[in-house]
Amino acid sequence: MSSNTTNERTTGESTSETEGLSDDTIIETDISVGPDSSRTTGRPNTIVSADSLDVYYGDDRALSDVTIEIPEHRVTAMIGPSGCGKSTFLRSINRMNDRIPSAHVDGALSFRGKNVYDEDVDPVALRRKIGQVFQSPNPFPKSIYDNVAYGLRVQGKADDVDLDDAVERALRGAALWDEVKDQLDESGLDLSGGQQQRLCIARAIATDPEVILMDEPTSALDPVAASKIEDLIDELVEKYTVIIVTHNMQQAARISDKTAVFLTGGELVEFDDTARIFENPDDDRVEDYITGKFG
Amino acid sequence: MSTKRESNFLADVDLTREKLVNRLFYGTLVVASVFGLVMLVLLIADVLWEATQALSTFDIDIGNFLTGTSSSRAEQAGFGASILASLWLMALTAVLAFFIAVGCAVYLVEYAPENRTTRLIEANLANLAGVPSIVYGLLVLALIVNDAGLGSVILAGAIALALLIVPIIIVATIESIRAVPSSVRDGSYAMGATKWQTIRRVVLPQAMPGILTGTILALARAIGETAPLIMVGTMLHATRYPSGPLSSFSAMPTQIYNWTYQADRMFNGLAALGIVVLLLFLVAMYALAGYLRNRYETDDGSISNV
Ligand SMILES: Nc1ncnc2c1ncn2[C@@H]1O[C@H](COP(=O)(O)OP(=O)(O)OP(=O)(O)O)[C@@H](O)[C@H]1O
Ligand SMILES: [Mg+2]
């Protein structure tokens, strides 16, 4: 992933589909378990996994030796004190870390079994499978409609689908349609913070990604807006896999199936079913962190 | 401001000295601003005075002045051919300078490797913007007018003016592009957009008001430039309407300049009127730039709040 090759690759618009990430390989594994039942019965597939993953910024190690298997169609929460590398982990899944010149990665991070840091993986193609919602809402200074249509347009799918229909579906999926259906031409920036964040979720799901990464998506919102997003996440997981970073223990306990606890130094100290992490963690430091003794 | 009760609490805080310094500094700033303002008012008053004097002294037909061509006989001389030449110059300069400058700025901000050379180039853009305009005129005279054999035509003048303002537009464009918040870029990249898609669909549209404002202000500087056009070579009297980029010409500032050193006093009067016309063009351009800035300012504000 020298920056040269990355640049060269990212300039083509339609050539971004690579072998390892072509649609065929991905859908095969997708059908095995029905999304709804899979949440309560059966063992889900692993969709994202890390194997001895280290991430450095220059010489500073932000993640050290992280090994994890994140299940499909589940909500996985990442918790831990500030600076422990949660955002770094999230960004290394969709290779947004490539945008930080000093960042580099050791070890493997796989999406559906394919190491996303392999030479033949184009980060642009990868990001078309893995959507992201950021900490503060960042809608484009465009109309609500254009915000939602953005992904379909840049991914060259706008001509293949009924765009109006796709925009409506995405906005409904983000529980925003009823509030904005009469003002689709207005700027996305005129919405409230909570609405903007749901607009960003609509933008992310409009292109039907497989995984949605969320980095503290409710930390800039009031409790009512936050609980709307939480309800939404509960629905999203029927179609998508959600990986969410949060500083809010209650939130992690409420919405996630699995919880990963990172501690200072970029170590993943525990990863298990959320219920067990919160009731009976193995590691004392995790217990201390969850009960608020430090962090 | 402070009530009695408060002053009890704050009795130990002595601000007399600070307040004095504040007042002194404030006074200096007011004097400096008033000085600039007074000079501007004097300048405008002088120009208008000369122009009204000219109108009352000589028998000048405003209609003929605005539409006619210049002539060696002052009674028949008009400014129209020069106005048209300036419009041609501005159009060509705008097109040449805009695309070169925006391309260069996008390259420097988005594509150029972050190293010494890039930083050196960026730092020297400001120096380039300070090069005396006559130097660009000389360059174009040597390379374009003579060597390339283009002759003293509007296009040659436009190239000189474009060279002059390209660095100014680059600097404005770089600033506007840098002002686009990285969160918005991240949003685009995370949607699976390529670099070019992100630049074209998100960065440039958001930077465009700033780029346009910078371009118009740079053009406002170019429209009054005289020295490079004299270097390139213009007609003494714009006796013909320019028919296109390859016509010989005398633009507004050069025509004014030529009129001012004619022996016939009426020509001096015409020059005064010409200056008023040139100023009106300037005011119109500044107004347009100000309009663009205000119109998009609110948007920018709400972006930076997010
Ligand atoms: N762009 C960067 N350049 C250099 N170092 C960075 C960069 N981003 C993060 N780091 C460092 O990497 C470490 C992990 O940062 P990261 O943002 O992943 O933490 P986090 O767990 O998300 O924290 P928070 O809860 O505060 O968001 C920190 O020590 C941070 O200083
Ligand atoms: Mg973070």
XYZ file of C-alpha atoms and ligand atoms in Angstrom:
633
model
C 0.000 0.000 0.000
C 2.583 2.520 -0.984
C 0.818 5.759 -1.685
C 1.840 5.646 -5.304
C -0.050 2.535 -6.194
C -3.012 3.678 -4.169
C -3.241 6.892 -6.147
C -2.974 5.140 -9.424
C -5.713 2.771 -8.557
C -8.150 5.168 -7.062
C -8.316 7.312 -10.159
C -10.296 4.822 -12.233
C -14.026 4.913 -11.596
C -15.235 1.650 -12.940
C -12.129 -0.481 -12.633
C -12.289 -0.577 -8.892
C -13.876 -3.992 -8.483
C -11.113 -6.415 -7.674
C -11.035 -10.174 -7.738
C -11.041 -10.762 -4.052
C -13.982 -8.506 -3.544
C -16.117 -9.214 -6.565
C -19.832 -9.512 -5.954
C -19.959 -13.257 -6.630
C -17.527 -14.282 -3.972
C -19.296 -12.175 -1.446
C -22.896 -13.119 -1.952
C -22.266 -16.876 -1.780
C -21.547 -16.866 1.893
C -24.335 -14.406 2.519
C -27.314 -16.653 1.923
C -26.709 -19.390 4.447
C -28.450 -17.865 7.459
C -31.635 -15.817 7.396
C -30.867 -12.455 8.916
C -33.696 -12.330 11.427
C -33.450 -15.795 12.888
C -29.682 -15.681 12.813
C -29.659 -13.199 15.624
C -31.164 -15.666 18.058
C -30.389 -19.060 16.603
C -27.478 -20.643 14.831
C -23.885 -19.623 14.587
C -23.333 -16.565 12.427
C -20.575 -16.343 9.878
C -17.522 -14.285 10.532
C -17.542 -11.241 8.256
C -14.593 -9.213 9.508
C -11.613 -10.650 11.289
C -8.247 -9.452 12.437
C -5.237 -11.660 12.954
C -2.320 -10.229 14.951
C -3.149 -6.784 13.671
C -0.768 -3.973 14.589
C -1.372 -0.403 13.500
C 1.305 2.257 13.833
C 1.280 6.018 13.407
C 4.906 6.641 12.576
C 6.701 4.803 15.342
C 3.809 4.905 17.800
C 1.846 1.722 18.062
C -1.884 2.420 18.322
C -3.078 -1.200 18.087
C -1.066 -4.141 19.206
C -1.651 -7.739 18.291
C -5.415 -7.561 17.855
C -7.090 -10.816 16.963
C -10.856 -10.841 16.645
C -13.670 -12.436 14.663
C -16.679 -10.211 14.115
C -19.930 -12.008 13.281
C -22.249 -11.148 10.435
C -25.678 -9.598 11.071
C -24.800 -8.698 14.599
C -24.042 -5.483 16.405
C -20.506 -5.531 17.726
C -19.565 -2.784 20.141
C -16.034 -1.499 20.696
C -15.483 0.078 24.062
C -12.470 1.295 25.975
C -10.850 4.412 27.348
C -9.940 7.349 25.152
C -6.905 6.809 22.960
C -6.957 3.023 23.153
C -7.320 2.655 19.400
C -11.028 2.030 18.792
C -11.259 4.535 15.965
C -7.994 3.261 14.597
C -9.388 -0.261 14.467
C -12.547 0.945 12.738
C -10.571 2.916 10.186
C -8.334 -0.014 9.428
C -11.362 -2.124 8.449
C -12.316 0.112 5.501
C -8.759 1.320 4.997
C -9.607 4.922 5.799
C -6.251 4.782 7.566
C -4.692 4.955 4.115
C -5.653 8.622 4.223
C -3.283 9.214 7.138
C 0.221 9.301 5.660
C 1.994 8.138 8.819
C -0.274 5.133 9.405
C 0.875 1.633 8.554
C -0.417 -1.804 9.260
C 1.099 -5.191 10.172
C -0.740 -8.478 10.332
C -3.973 -9.323 8.589
C -7.399 -7.793 8.528
C -9.863 -9.812 6.553
C -13.229 -9.077 5.075
C -15.031 -12.287 4.163
C -11.757 -14.146 4.412
C -9.813 -11.851 2.107
C -7.025 -9.776 3.621
C -7.957 -6.212 2.739
C -4.289 -5.201 2.848
C -3.363 -7.589 0.044
C -1.808 -5.920 -2.976
C -4.797 -6.656 -5.188
C -7.384 -5.022 -2.947
C -8.458 -1.573 -4.020
C -9.521 0.500 -1.003
C -12.109 2.289 -3.119
C -13.784 -1.017 -3.945
C -13.542 -2.119 -0.327
C -15.283 1.028 0.889
C -18.152 0.336 -1.458
C -18.836 -2.786 0.614
C -18.234 -1.188 3.987
C -20.072 2.001 4.847
C -19.122 4.374 7.626
C -20.955 6.818 9.871
C -18.790 9.352 11.643
C -18.774 10.816 15.123
C -20.099 14.213 14.095
C -22.644 14.272 11.309
C -20.877 15.265 8.092
C -23.497 15.632 5.367
C -22.266 17.147 2.124
C -23.293 20.749 1.488
C -25.788 19.474 -1.042
C -29.523 18.820 -1.024
C -30.916 15.996 1.094
C -31.668 14.103 -2.092
C -28.153 14.540 -3.489
C -26.635 13.487 -0.183
C -28.447 10.169 -0.264
C -27.872 9.690 -3.987
C -24.163 10.476 -3.676
C -22.966 6.919 -3.138
C -25.060 5.507 -5.963
C -23.747 8.207 -8.266
C -20.066 7.822 -7.488
C -20.369 4.066 -7.584
C -21.895 4.268 -11.045
C -25.150 2.634 -9.936
C -27.369 5.668 -10.415
C -28.376 4.688 -13.940
C -29.221 1.099 -13.069
C -31.721 1.875 -10.356
C -34.729 4.105 -9.935
C -32.895 6.841 -8.091
C -36.005 8.445 -6.543
C -37.038 5.072 -5.274
C -33.593 4.260 -3.903
C -33.406 7.596 -2.097
C -36.827 7.071 -0.551
C -35.941 3.559 0.578
C -32.679 4.700 2.163
C -34.407 7.571 3.961
C -37.119 5.216 5.215
C -34.431 2.804 6.312
C -32.851 5.590 8.326
C -36.236 6.570 9.821
C -35.962 10.015 8.277
C -38.370 9.868 5.351
C -41.450 11.219 7.121
C -39.538 14.197 8.439
C -37.908 15.260 5.177
C -40.068 13.954 2.338
C -41.328 17.466 1.527
C -37.914 19.128 1.588
C -35.680 16.808 -0.394
C -34.314 19.766 -2.349
C -33.207 21.628 0.733
C -29.654 21.526 1.997
C -28.740 18.633 4.240
C -27.045 21.173 6.471
C -30.399 22.742 7.369
C -31.403 19.646 9.348
C -30.958 19.220 13.096
C -27.925 17.332 14.350
C -29.902 14.143 14.944
C -31.527 14.379 11.540
C -28.153 15.006 9.935
C -26.783 11.874 11.538
C -29.731 9.849 10.255
C -29.131 11.453 6.855
C -25.561 10.160 7.042
C -26.913 6.712 7.882
C -29.290 6.950 4.928
C -26.342 7.938 2.760
C -24.405 4.929 3.987
C -27.191 2.384 3.459
C -28.328 3.745 0.092
C -25.614 1.760 -1.669
C -26.423 -1.415 0.231
C -23.051 -2.060 1.855
C -22.501 -5.205 3.891
C -20.950 -3.706 6.961
C -21.639 -0.334 8.539
C -18.958 1.137 10.760
C -20.099 3.706 13.281
C -17.649 5.760 15.308
C -19.495 7.196 18.311
C -22.482 8.043 16.127
C -24.555 9.448 18.982
C -21.943 11.295 21.000
C -22.843 14.624 19.398
C -26.586 14.111 19.859
C -29.156 14.693 22.568
C -30.672 11.625 24.298
C -33.856 11.579 22.222
C -31.989 11.753 18.934
C -29.541 9.182 20.267
C -32.255 6.718 21.169
C -33.724 7.051 17.680
C -30.359 6.036 16.254
C -30.169 3.134 18.681
C -33.567 1.863 17.557
C -32.383 2.247 14.006
C -29.263 0.179 14.613
C -31.481 -2.577 15.941
C -33.288 -2.643 12.602
C -30.204 -2.181 10.446
C -28.654 -5.345 11.743
C -31.314 -7.410 9.980
C -29.708 -6.484 6.676
C -26.244 -5.350 7.634
C -23.466 -5.984 10.074
C -22.907 -3.090 12.448
C -19.633 -2.352 14.209
C -20.000 0.537 16.586
C -17.574 2.428 18.790
C -19.156 3.930 21.871
C -18.141 5.533 25.128
C -21.552 4.888 26.565
C -21.620 1.617 28.528
C -25.408 1.542 28.703
C -25.562 2.009 24.984
C -23.158 -0.832 24.353
C -25.134 -3.058 26.719
C -28.458 -2.093 25.160
C -27.725 -2.488 21.491
C -24.827 -4.852 20.970
C -24.624 -8.622 20.697
C -20.862 -8.745 21.070
C -18.559 -6.408 22.889
C -14.849 -5.884 22.400
C -12.976 -4.120 25.181
C -9.771 -2.310 24.266
C -7.482 -0.904 26.902
C -4.721 1.656 26.825
C -1.822 0.540 24.674
C -4.108 -0.638 21.907
C -4.687 -4.075 23.319
C -7.891 -6.004 22.815
C -8.304 -7.471 26.287
C -11.648 -9.153 26.003
C -14.161 -10.010 23.324
C -17.321 -11.956 24.005
C -21.104 -11.863 24.147
C -22.155 -8.506 25.485
C -24.164 -10.018 28.301
C -21.168 -11.925 29.600
C -18.792 -8.986 29.289
C -21.083 -6.827 31.355
C -22.094 -9.461 33.913
C -18.998 -11.480 34.390
C -15.849 -10.325 32.613
C -12.741 -12.494 32.843
C -10.306 -9.654 33.128
C -10.238 -7.502 36.253
C -9.233 -4.459 34.252
C -12.345 -4.871 32.118
C -14.511 -5.068 35.200
C -12.847 -1.939 36.552
C -13.367 -0.142 33.279
C -17.012 -1.123 32.960
C -17.849 -0.222 36.510
C -16.128 3.109 35.999
C -13.085 2.618 38.197
C -10.830 4.005 35.472
C -10.861 5.282 31.926
C -21.093 48.314 33.525
C -20.382 46.952 36.951
C -22.898 47.466 39.707
C -22.004 48.481 43.217
C -22.369 45.027 44.595
C -19.983 43.561 41.983
C -17.343 46.184 42.535
C -17.011 44.986 46.098
C -16.035 41.555 44.848
C -13.658 42.941 42.277
C -12.075 45.598 44.434
C -8.638 43.991 44.226
C -8.594 43.926 40.417
C -6.925 47.013 38.982
C -7.454 47.445 35.283
C -6.548 51.125 34.902
C -3.325 50.459 33.013
C -4.780 47.799 30.716
C -7.709 50.057 29.905
C -5.377 52.893 28.991
C -3.365 50.645 26.681
C -6.608 49.451 25.145
C -7.755 52.984 24.457
C -4.398 53.981 22.962
C -4.339 51.013 20.655
C -7.943 51.591 19.652
C -7.118 55.210 18.864
C -4.197 54.235 16.636
C -6.388 51.827 14.698
C -9.073 54.460 14.171
C -6.532 56.993 12.889
C -5.080 54.430 10.478
C -8.489 53.482 9.103
C -9.622 57.080 8.791
C -6.465 57.910 6.861
C -7.178 55.219 4.291
C -10.788 56.258 4.037
C -9.923 59.937 3.572
C -7.474 59.142 0.769
C -10.100 57.063 -0.978
C -12.731 59.798 -0.712
C -10.234 62.408 -1.957
C -9.345 60.218 -4.916
C -12.940 59.635 -5.924
C -13.830 63.287 -5.422
C -10.896 64.341 -7.608
C -11.834 61.959 -10.391
C -15.472 63.069 -10.353
C -14.450 66.737 -10.231
C -12.179 66.383 -13.253
C -14.899 64.537 -15.122
C -17.569 67.170 -14.465
C -15.087 69.888 -15.398
C -14.432 68.112 -18.682
C -18.147 67.761 -19.388
C -18.820 71.444 -18.781
C -15.722 72.775 -20.570
C -15.853 70.711 -23.729
C -18.742 69.729 -25.870
C -18.650 65.987 -25.203
C -21.419 63.749 -26.447
C -21.727 60.989 -23.842
C -23.361 58.641 -26.313
C -20.560 59.030 -28.807
C -18.005 58.788 -26.021
C -19.316 55.432 -24.827
C -19.777 53.881 -28.250
C -17.360 55.598 -30.605
C -13.804 54.762 -31.567
C -10.910 56.990 -30.666
C -9.496 59.432 -33.149
C -6.596 61.812 -33.500
C -9.195 64.561 -33.410
C -10.462 65.012 -29.900
C -13.962 66.161 -30.928
C -14.636 62.795 -32.549
C -12.788 60.545 -30.116
C -14.792 57.905 -28.247
C -14.040 55.252 -25.670
C -16.224 52.440 -27.040
C -13.503 50.561 -28.892
C -11.364 50.555 -25.728
C -14.247 49.336 -23.557
C -14.814 46.488 -25.996
C -11.094 45.722 -26.062
C -11.048 45.563 -22.270
C -14.040 43.222 -22.256
C -12.245 40.969 -24.720
C -9.102 41.117 -22.593
C -11.003 40.259 -19.432
C -12.823 37.352 -21.017
C -9.643 35.843 -22.454
C -7.632 36.525 -19.310
C -10.340 34.971 -17.139
C -10.489 31.787 -19.194
C -6.698 31.428 -19.472
C -5.953 32.256 -15.854
C -8.872 30.403 -14.243
C -8.175 26.973 -15.651
C -4.414 27.159 -15.254
C -4.681 28.478 -11.694
C -7.361 26.061 -10.508
C -5.549 23.124 -12.081
C -2.326 24.175 -10.449
C -3.936 24.703 -7.037
C -5.736 21.353 -7.118
C -2.462 19.678 -7.999
C -0.554 21.424 -5.233
C -3.123 20.720 -2.515
C -4.442 17.314 -3.489
C -1.823 15.531 -5.536
C 1.655 16.957 -4.997
C 3.775 14.917 -2.572
C 4.262 16.694 0.722
C 7.932 17.544 0.426
C 10.387 20.415 0.290
C 9.809 21.193 -3.368
C 6.054 21.520 -2.934
C 6.460 23.770 0.065
C 9.015 25.863 -1.819
C 6.677 26.298 -4.763
C 3.801 27.264 -2.509
C 5.862 29.758 -0.570
C 7.078 31.373 -3.780
C 3.613 31.818 -5.234
C 3.200 34.821 -2.970
C 6.488 36.226 -4.292
C 5.361 35.627 -7.833
C 2.202 37.622 -7.106
C 4.467 40.511 -6.114
C 6.522 40.640 -9.310
C 6.085 44.054 -11.028
C 3.539 43.712 -13.787
C 5.827 45.261 -16.385
C 8.043 42.193 -16.118
C 5.223 39.978 -17.386
C 4.718 42.473 -20.197
C 8.383 42.193 -21.185
C 8.226 38.410 -21.085
C 5.211 38.280 -23.375
C 6.740 40.896 -25.682
C 9.838 38.753 -26.132
C 8.286 35.300 -26.254
C 4.805 35.735 -27.676
C 4.739 38.988 -29.614
C 8.157 38.733 -31.220
C 9.461 35.155 -31.086
C 6.133 33.459 -31.659
C 5.199 36.257 -34.042
C 1.732 36.767 -32.619
C 2.043 40.548 -32.862
C 0.583 43.189 -30.585
C -2.870 41.692 -30.359
C -5.500 41.256 -27.662
C -4.514 37.630 -27.070
C -0.938 38.683 -26.317
C -2.218 41.255 -23.834
C -4.462 38.637 -22.260
C -1.537 36.256 -21.855
C 0.455 38.944 -20.046
C -2.467 39.752 -17.747
C -3.157 36.057 -17.158
C 0.465 35.475 -16.128
C 0.098 38.403 -13.779
C -2.996 37.117 -11.978
C -2.464 33.354 -12.090
C -0.453 33.377 -8.839
C -3.135 35.467 -7.137
C -5.876 33.056 -8.167
C -3.753 30.058 -7.176
C -3.286 31.425 -3.678
C -7.022 32.147 -3.322
C -7.893 28.701 -4.674
C -5.455 26.899 -2.392
C -7.004 28.644 0.593
C -10.537 27.802 -0.490
C -9.652 24.153 -1.092
C -7.895 23.869 2.249
C -10.937 25.388 3.945
C -13.089 22.417 2.897
C -13.328 20.435 6.135
C -11.633 17.062 6.098
C -14.731 15.494 7.641
C -16.580 16.119 4.390
C -13.775 14.600 2.350
C -13.746 11.598 4.668
C -17.481 11.273 4.116
C -16.904 11.084 0.391
C -14.015 8.626 0.547
C -15.948 6.419 2.955
C -18.734 6.213 0.357
C -16.272 4.586 -2.011
C -15.594 7.682 -4.064
C -12.300 7.973 -5.899
C -9.996 10.898 -5.342
C -11.095 12.652 -8.498
C -14.776 12.101 -7.688
C -14.205 13.579 -4.260
C -12.447 16.595 -5.713
C -14.979 17.183 -8.437
C -18.178 16.488 -6.530
C -17.381 17.673 -3.026
C -14.219 19.734 -2.766
C -14.463 21.987 -5.817
C -18.181 22.804 -5.462
C -17.629 23.788 -1.873
C -14.518 25.811 -2.671
C -16.049 27.454 -5.747
C -17.458 30.620 -4.137
C -14.016 31.383 -2.714
C -12.320 30.560 -6.008
C -14.713 32.781 -7.964
C -14.336 35.645 -5.515
C -10.550 35.398 -5.784
C -10.743 35.269 -9.576
C -12.975 38.327 -9.826
C -10.773 40.331 -7.472
C -7.726 39.331 -9.514
C -9.510 40.378 -12.721
C -10.353 43.681 -11.072
C -6.642 44.181 -10.648
C -5.934 43.144 -14.242
C -8.509 45.454 -15.811
C -6.631 48.534 -14.606
C -3.151 47.284 -15.511
C -1.416 49.582 -17.964
C 2.292 48.760 -17.976
C 2.151 45.190 -19.359
C -0.195 46.290 -22.142
C 2.107 49.149 -23.108
C 4.971 46.648 -23.225
C 2.998 44.276 -25.401
C 2.261 47.248 -27.626
C -1.104 48.881 -28.112
C -2.520 51.406 -30.539
C -2.085 55.082 -29.711
C -5.762 55.613 -30.528
C -8.189 52.729 -30.622
C -9.508 53.742 -34.014
C -11.105 50.397 -34.794
C -13.357 48.063 -32.851
C -11.499 44.863 -32.091
C -13.016 42.028 -34.061
C -11.540 39.187 -32.036
C -8.581 37.939 -29.998
C -6.181 38.626 -32.871
C -7.075 42.302 -33.361
C -4.776 45.114 -32.434
C -6.232 47.189 -29.627
C -5.965 49.830 -26.978
C -7.726 48.860 -23.769
C -9.285 51.280 -21.285
C -6.178 51.996 -19.173
C -3.829 52.382 -22.143
C -6.281 54.615 -23.972
C -6.619 56.779 -20.859
C -2.844 56.876 -20.584
C -2.426 57.876 -24.209
C -5.043 60.597 -23.924
C -3.415 62.151 -20.885
C -0.230 63.173 -22.668
C -1.900 64.634 -25.776
C -1.419 68.384 -26.234
C -5.104 69.024 -26.917
C -6.698 69.718 -23.500
C -9.899 68.055 -24.601
C -8.097 64.730 -24.663
C -7.266 65.223 -20.996
C -10.965 65.721 -20.363
C -11.758 62.513 -22.199
C -9.200 60.748 -20.035
C -10.996 61.965 -16.906
C -14.272 60.550 -18.223
C -12.504 57.317 -19.149
C -11.291 56.948 -15.593
C -14.874 57.239 -14.335
C -15.930 54.456 -16.686
C -13.004 52.289 -15.560
C -13.910 52.909 -11.923
C -17.503 51.908 -12.601
C -16.247 48.611 -13.996
C -14.140 48.116 -10.874
C -17.061 48.886 -8.569
C -19.239 46.425 -10.468
C -16.604 43.687 -10.129
C -16.086 44.298 -6.430
C -19.836 44.259 -5.938
C -20.087 40.915 -7.701
C -17.278 39.477 -5.581
C -18.911 40.785 -2.420
C -22.259 39.362 -3.466
C -20.750 35.932 -4.064
C -19.007 35.983 -0.720
C -22.120 37.002 1.219
C -24.373 34.644 -0.613
C -22.286 31.620 0.340
C -21.035 32.791 3.690
C -23.995 31.392 5.623
C -23.410 27.981 4.089
C -19.747 28.038 5.017
C -20.657 28.993 8.559
C -22.947 26.085 9.089
C -20.390 23.714 7.624
C -17.727 24.730 10.081
C -20.211 24.318 12.930
C -20.649 20.644 12.264
N -3.868 10.653 12.684
C -3.110 10.249 13.721
N -1.782 10.483 13.725
C -1.013 10.086 14.755
N -1.473 9.438 15.822
C -2.781 9.160 15.888
C -3.671 9.551 14.835
N -4.913 9.151 15.151
C -4.808 8.545 16.342
N -3.535 8.545 16.786
C -3.054 7.965 18.038
O -3.429 6.614 18.080
C -3.928 6.267 19.343
C -5.314 5.702 19.220
O -6.169 6.698 18.737
P -7.697 6.445 18.408
O -8.233 7.679 17.812
O -7.828 5.210 17.614
O -8.309 6.218 19.864
P -9.826 6.040 20.305
O -9.899 4.791 21.079
O -10.726 6.162 19.149
O -10.006 7.259 21.269
P -11.315 8.131 21.536
O -12.182 7.304 22.410
O -10.800 9.335 22.236
O -11.919 8.440 20.222
C -3.853 7.503 20.212
O -2.700 7.425 20.999
C -3.722 8.620 19.214
O -2.919 9.640 19.743
Mg -12.174 7.618 18.512
